[in-house]
PDB file of C-alpha atoms in Angstrom:
ATOM      1  CA  MET A   1     157.285  93.609 316.263  1.00  0.00           C
ATOM      2  CA  SER A   2     160.572  91.898 315.757  1.00  0.00           C
ATOM      3  CA  THR A   3     163.533  91.728 318.097  1.00  0.00           C
ATOM      4  CA  ALA A   4     167.017  92.257 316.792  1.00  0.00           C
ATOM      5  CA  SER A   5     169.568  89.582 317.447  1.00  0.00           C
ATOM      6  CA  THR A   6     172.603  90.619 319.525  1.00  0.00           C
ATOM      7  CA  GLU A   7     174.756  87.704 318.413  1.00  0.00           C
ATOM      8  CA  LEU A   8     177.328  88.197 315.705  1.00  0.00           C
ATOM      9  CA  PRO A   9     177.008  86.041 312.598  1.00  0.00           C
ATOM     10  CA  GLN A  10     179.011  82.813 312.885  1.00  0.00           C
ATOM     11  CA  GLY A  11     182.480  82.950 311.238  1.00  0.00           C
ATOM     12  CA  ARG A  12     182.041  86.457 309.914  1.00  0.00           C
ATOM     13  CA  TYR A  13     184.481  88.336 312.133  1.00  0.00           C
ATOM     14  CA  GLY A  14     187.276  85.746 312.674  1.00  0.00           C
ATOM     15  CA  ARG A  15     188.251  83.916 315.835  1.00  0.00           C
ATOM     16  CA  SER A  16     187.628  85.311 319.254  1.00  0.00           C
ATOM     17  CA  ALA A  17     190.527  86.203 321.545  1.00  0.00           C
ATOM     18  CA  ASP A  18     189.796  83.169 323.746  1.00  0.00           C
ATOM     19  CA  GLU A  19     190.113  80.773 320.813  1.00  0.00           C
ATOM     20  CA  ARG A  20     193.479  82.287 319.850  1.00  0.00           C
ATOM     21  CA  ALA A  21     194.733  82.053 323.447  1.00  0.00           C
ATOM     22  CA  ASP A  22     193.626  78.409 323.667  1.00  0.00           C
ATOM     23  CA  ARG A  23     195.470  77.551 320.462  1.00  0.00           C
ATOM     24  CA  THR A  24     198.630  79.320 321.676  1.00  0.00           C
ATOM     25  CA  LEU A  25     198.517  77.448 324.996  1.00  0.00           C
ATOM     26  CA  LYS A  26     198.117  74.117 323.196  1.00  0.00           C
ATOM     27  CA  ILE A  27     201.150  74.826 320.995  1.00  0.00           C
ATOM     28  CA  VAL A  28     203.304  75.965 323.941  1.00  0.00           C
ATOM     29  CA  GLY A  29     202.218  72.928 325.991  1.00  0.00           C
ATOM     30  CA  GLY A  30     203.049  70.573 323.129  1.00  0.00           C
ATOM     31  CA  VAL A  31     206.507  72.086 322.631  1.00  0.00           C
ATOM     32  CA  LEU A  32     207.276  71.928 326.370  1.00  0.00           C
ATOM     33  CA  GLY A  33     206.077  68.315 326.476  1.00  0.00           C
ATOM     34  CA  VAL A  34     208.400  67.346 323.617  1.00  0.00           C
ATOM     35  CA  VAL A  35     211.346  69.117 325.270  1.00  0.00           C
ATOM     36  CA  LEU A  36     210.639  67.316 328.565  1.00  0.00           C
ATOM     37  CA  LEU A  37     210.531  63.946 326.793  1.00  0.00           C
ATOM     38  CA  LEU A  38     213.841  64.686 325.059  1.00  0.00           C
ATOM     39  CA  VAL A  39     215.546  65.611 328.352  1.00  0.00           C
ATOM     40  CA  VAL A  40     214.237  62.491 330.118  1.00  0.00           C
ATOM     41  CA  GLY A  41     215.298  60.370 327.138  1.00  0.00           C
ATOM     42  CA  LEU A  42     218.785  61.865 327.182  1.00  0.00           C
ATOM     43  CA  PHE A  43     219.232  61.130 330.888  1.00  0.00           C
ATOM     44  CA  ALA A  44     217.889  57.592 330.436  1.00  0.00           C
ATOM     45  CA  TYR A  45     220.237  56.965 327.508  1.00  0.00           C
ATOM     46  CA  HIS A  46     223.204  58.235 329.495  1.00  0.00           C
ATOM     47  CA  TYR A  47     222.279  56.108 332.514  1.00  0.00           C
ATOM     48  CA  VAL A  48     221.664  52.890 330.590  1.00  0.00           C
ATOM     49  CA  PHE A  49     224.183  53.014 327.754  1.00  0.00           C
ATOM     50  CA  GLN A  50     227.061  55.116 329.081  1.00  0.00           C
ATOM     51  CA  ASN A  51     227.639  53.207 332.340  1.00  0.00           C
ATOM     52  CA  LYS A  52     229.775  50.413 330.930  1.00  0.00           C
ATOM     53  CA  ILE A  53     231.752  49.539 334.042  1.00  0.00           C
ATOM     54  CA  SER A  54     230.794  48.569 337.579  1.00  0.00           C
ATOM     55  CA  GLY A  55     232.647  47.072 340.507  1.00  0.00           C
ATOM     56  CA  GLU A  56     232.283  45.447 343.883  1.00  0.00           C
ATOM     57  CA  VAL A  57     234.584  45.055 346.886  1.00  0.00           C
ATOM     58  CA  ILE A  58     234.731  41.337 347.701  1.00  0.00           C
ATOM     59  CA  THR A  59     237.097  41.421 350.698  1.00  0.00           C
ATOM     60  CA  PHE A  60     239.792  43.638 352.171  1.00  0.00           C
ATOM     61  CA  GLN A  61     242.673  43.253 354.603  1.00  0.00           C
ATOM     62  CA  ALA A  62     244.039  46.286 356.459  1.00  0.00           C
ATOM     63  CA  SER A  63     247.623  46.754 357.632  1.00  0.00           C
ATOM     64  CA  GLN A  64     249.363  49.719 359.252  1.00  0.00           C
ATOM     65  CA  ASP A  65     250.001  51.691 356.030  1.00  0.00           C
ATOM     66  CA  ALA A  66     247.891  49.968 353.329  1.00  0.00           C
ATOM     67  CA  VAL A  67     244.666  48.143 352.601  1.00  0.00           C
ATOM     68  CA  GLU A  68     244.675  45.124 350.267  1.00  0.00           C
ATOM     69  CA  VAL A  69     241.354  45.111 348.407  1.00  0.00           C
ATOM     70  CA  HIS A  70     239.937  42.250 346.319  1.00  0.00           C
ATOM     71  CA  LEU A  71     237.930  44.076 343.669  1.00  0.00           C
ATOM     72  CA  GLU A  72     235.633  42.509 341.092  1.00  0.00           C
ATOM     73  CA  VAL A  73     234.989  44.674 338.023  1.00  0.00           C
ATOM     74  CA  ARG A  74     232.345  43.985 335.353  1.00  0.00           C
ATOM     75  CA  LYS A  75     232.542  45.895 332.094  1.00  0.00           C
ATOM     76  CA  ASP A  76     231.882  45.745 328.374  1.00  0.00           C
ATOM     77  CA  ALA A  77     234.594  43.939 326.404  1.00  0.00           C
ATOM     78  CA  ASP A  78     235.890  47.093 324.746  1.00  0.00           C
ATOM     79  CA  ALA A  79     235.483  49.428 327.719  1.00  0.00           C
ATOM     80  CA  THR A  80     238.354  50.928 329.675  1.00  0.00           C
ATOM     81  CA  GLY A  81     237.925  52.792 332.913  1.00  0.00           C
ATOM     82  CA  TYR A  82     238.814  53.213 336.522  1.00  0.00           C
ATOM     83  CA  CYS A  83     237.366  52.570 339.960  1.00  0.00           C
ATOM     84  CA  THR A  84     237.868  54.865 342.937  1.00  0.00           C
ATOM     85  CA  LEU A  85     238.488  53.301 346.360  1.00  0.00           C
ATOM     86  CA  ARG A  86     238.876  54.942 349.731  1.00  0.00           C
ATOM     87  CA  SER A  87     239.679  53.858 353.241  1.00  0.00           C
ATOM     88  CA  GLN A  88     238.704  55.429 356.540  1.00  0.00           C
ATOM     89  CA  SER A  89     240.138  55.044 360.010  1.00  0.00           C
ATOM     90  CA  ALA A  90     238.060  53.860 362.969  1.00  0.00           C
ATOM     91  CA  ASP A  91     237.076  57.458 363.799  1.00  0.00           C
ATOM     92  CA  GLY A  92     235.808  58.104 360.234  1.00  0.00           C
ATOM     93  CA  THR A  93     238.751  60.139 358.954  1.00  0.00           C
ATOM     94  CA  GLU A  94     239.730  59.399 355.368  1.00  0.00           C
ATOM     95  CA  VAL A  95     243.207  57.874 355.357  1.00  0.00           C
ATOM     96  CA  GLY A  96     243.512  56.839 351.716  1.00  0.00           C
ATOM     97  CA  ARG A  97     241.934  57.327 348.294  1.00  0.00           C
ATOM     98  CA  ALA A  98     243.082  56.131 344.869  1.00  0.00           C
ATOM     99  CA  ASP A  99     241.895  55.377 341.343  1.00  0.00           C
ATOM    100  CA  PHE A 100     242.658  51.968 339.842  1.00  0.00           C
ATOM    101  CA  ARG A 101     242.564  51.607 336.035  1.00  0.00           C
ATOM    102  CA  PHE A 102     241.107  48.556 334.302  1.00  0.00           C
ATOM    103  CA  ASP A 103     241.862  47.777 330.648  1.00  0.00           C
ATOM    104  CA  GLY A 104     241.714  44.675 328.522  1.00  0.00           C
ATOM    105  CA  HIS A 105     239.145  42.751 326.566  1.00  0.00           C
ATOM    106  CA  GLY A 106     237.721  40.712 329.430  1.00  0.00           C
ATOM    107  CA  THR A 107     234.239  41.443 330.731  1.00  0.00           C
ATOM    108  CA  ARG A 108     234.962  40.382 334.314  1.00  0.00           C
ATOM    109  CA  ILE A 109     238.168  41.204 336.161  1.00  0.00           C
ATOM    110  CA  ASP A 110     239.086  39.953 339.643  1.00  0.00           C
ATOM    111  CA  LYS A 111     242.053  41.861 340.967  1.00  0.00           C
ATOM    112  CA  VAL A 112     243.702  42.507 344.328  1.00  0.00           C
ATOM    113  CA  VAL A 113     244.850  46.124 344.542  1.00  0.00           C
ATOM    114  CA  THR A 114     246.833  47.893 347.259  1.00  0.00           C
ATOM    115  CA  LEU A 115     245.473  51.164 348.580  1.00  0.00           C
ATOM    116  CA  ARG A 116     248.197  53.090 350.435  1.00  0.00           C
ATOM    117  CA  THR A 117     247.008  54.826 353.619  1.00  0.00           C
ATOM    118  CA  THR A 118     248.395  57.489 355.942  1.00  0.00           C
ATOM    119  CA  SER A 119     247.440  55.440 359.014  1.00  0.00           C
ATOM    120  CA  ARG A 120     245.621  52.181 359.749  1.00  0.00           C
ATOM    121  CA  GLY A 121     242.427  51.958 357.720  1.00  0.00           C
ATOM    122  CA  SER A 122     239.387  50.117 358.974  1.00  0.00           C
ATOM    123  CA  THR A 123     237.288  50.186 355.791  1.00  0.00           C
ATOM    124  CA  ALA A 124     237.611  49.727 352.050  1.00  0.00           C
ATOM    125  CA  GLU A 125     234.844  51.532 350.205  1.00  0.00           C
ATOM    126  CA  LEU A 126     234.195  51.577 346.460  1.00  0.00           C
ATOM    127  CA  LEU A 127     233.151  55.127 345.584  1.00  0.00           C
ATOM    128  CA  GLY A 128     232.357  54.310 341.967  1.00  0.00           C
ATOM    129  CA  CYS A 129     233.588  53.134 338.597  1.00  0.00           C
ATOM    130  CA  HIS A 130     233.700  55.259 335.459  1.00  0.00           C
ATOM    131  CA  THR A 131     234.574  54.782 331.816  1.00  0.00           C
ATOM    132  CA  GLY A 132     237.351  56.758 330.256  1.00  0.00           C
TER     133      GLY A 132
END
């Protein structure tokens, strides 16, 4: 008496549905992984290589209708850009905001700029510097 085997012969009827699903998931996962790496790389490139100008407020002196700000800007030699400054009153209300452009071939610029205000400012805040 012999018993019949219930297993299918190996490789005779193609891949099972589970093997096809596993292969599809591996391909989709690989593609999504590559896309994620490209997006992270793009953001890193933009952050590292596109920020060519930065600044710092050294000191400021407030008067009734203006704030004199000593600003130090560091940039690439060929970069042009601007820095945005603002001033607030003692109660926190914004009383002045302006963009100051920086050109030239120098990599470090020390400049005193005048920020006009609507009333007495008590702060001088650098909001950021941008190329362009």
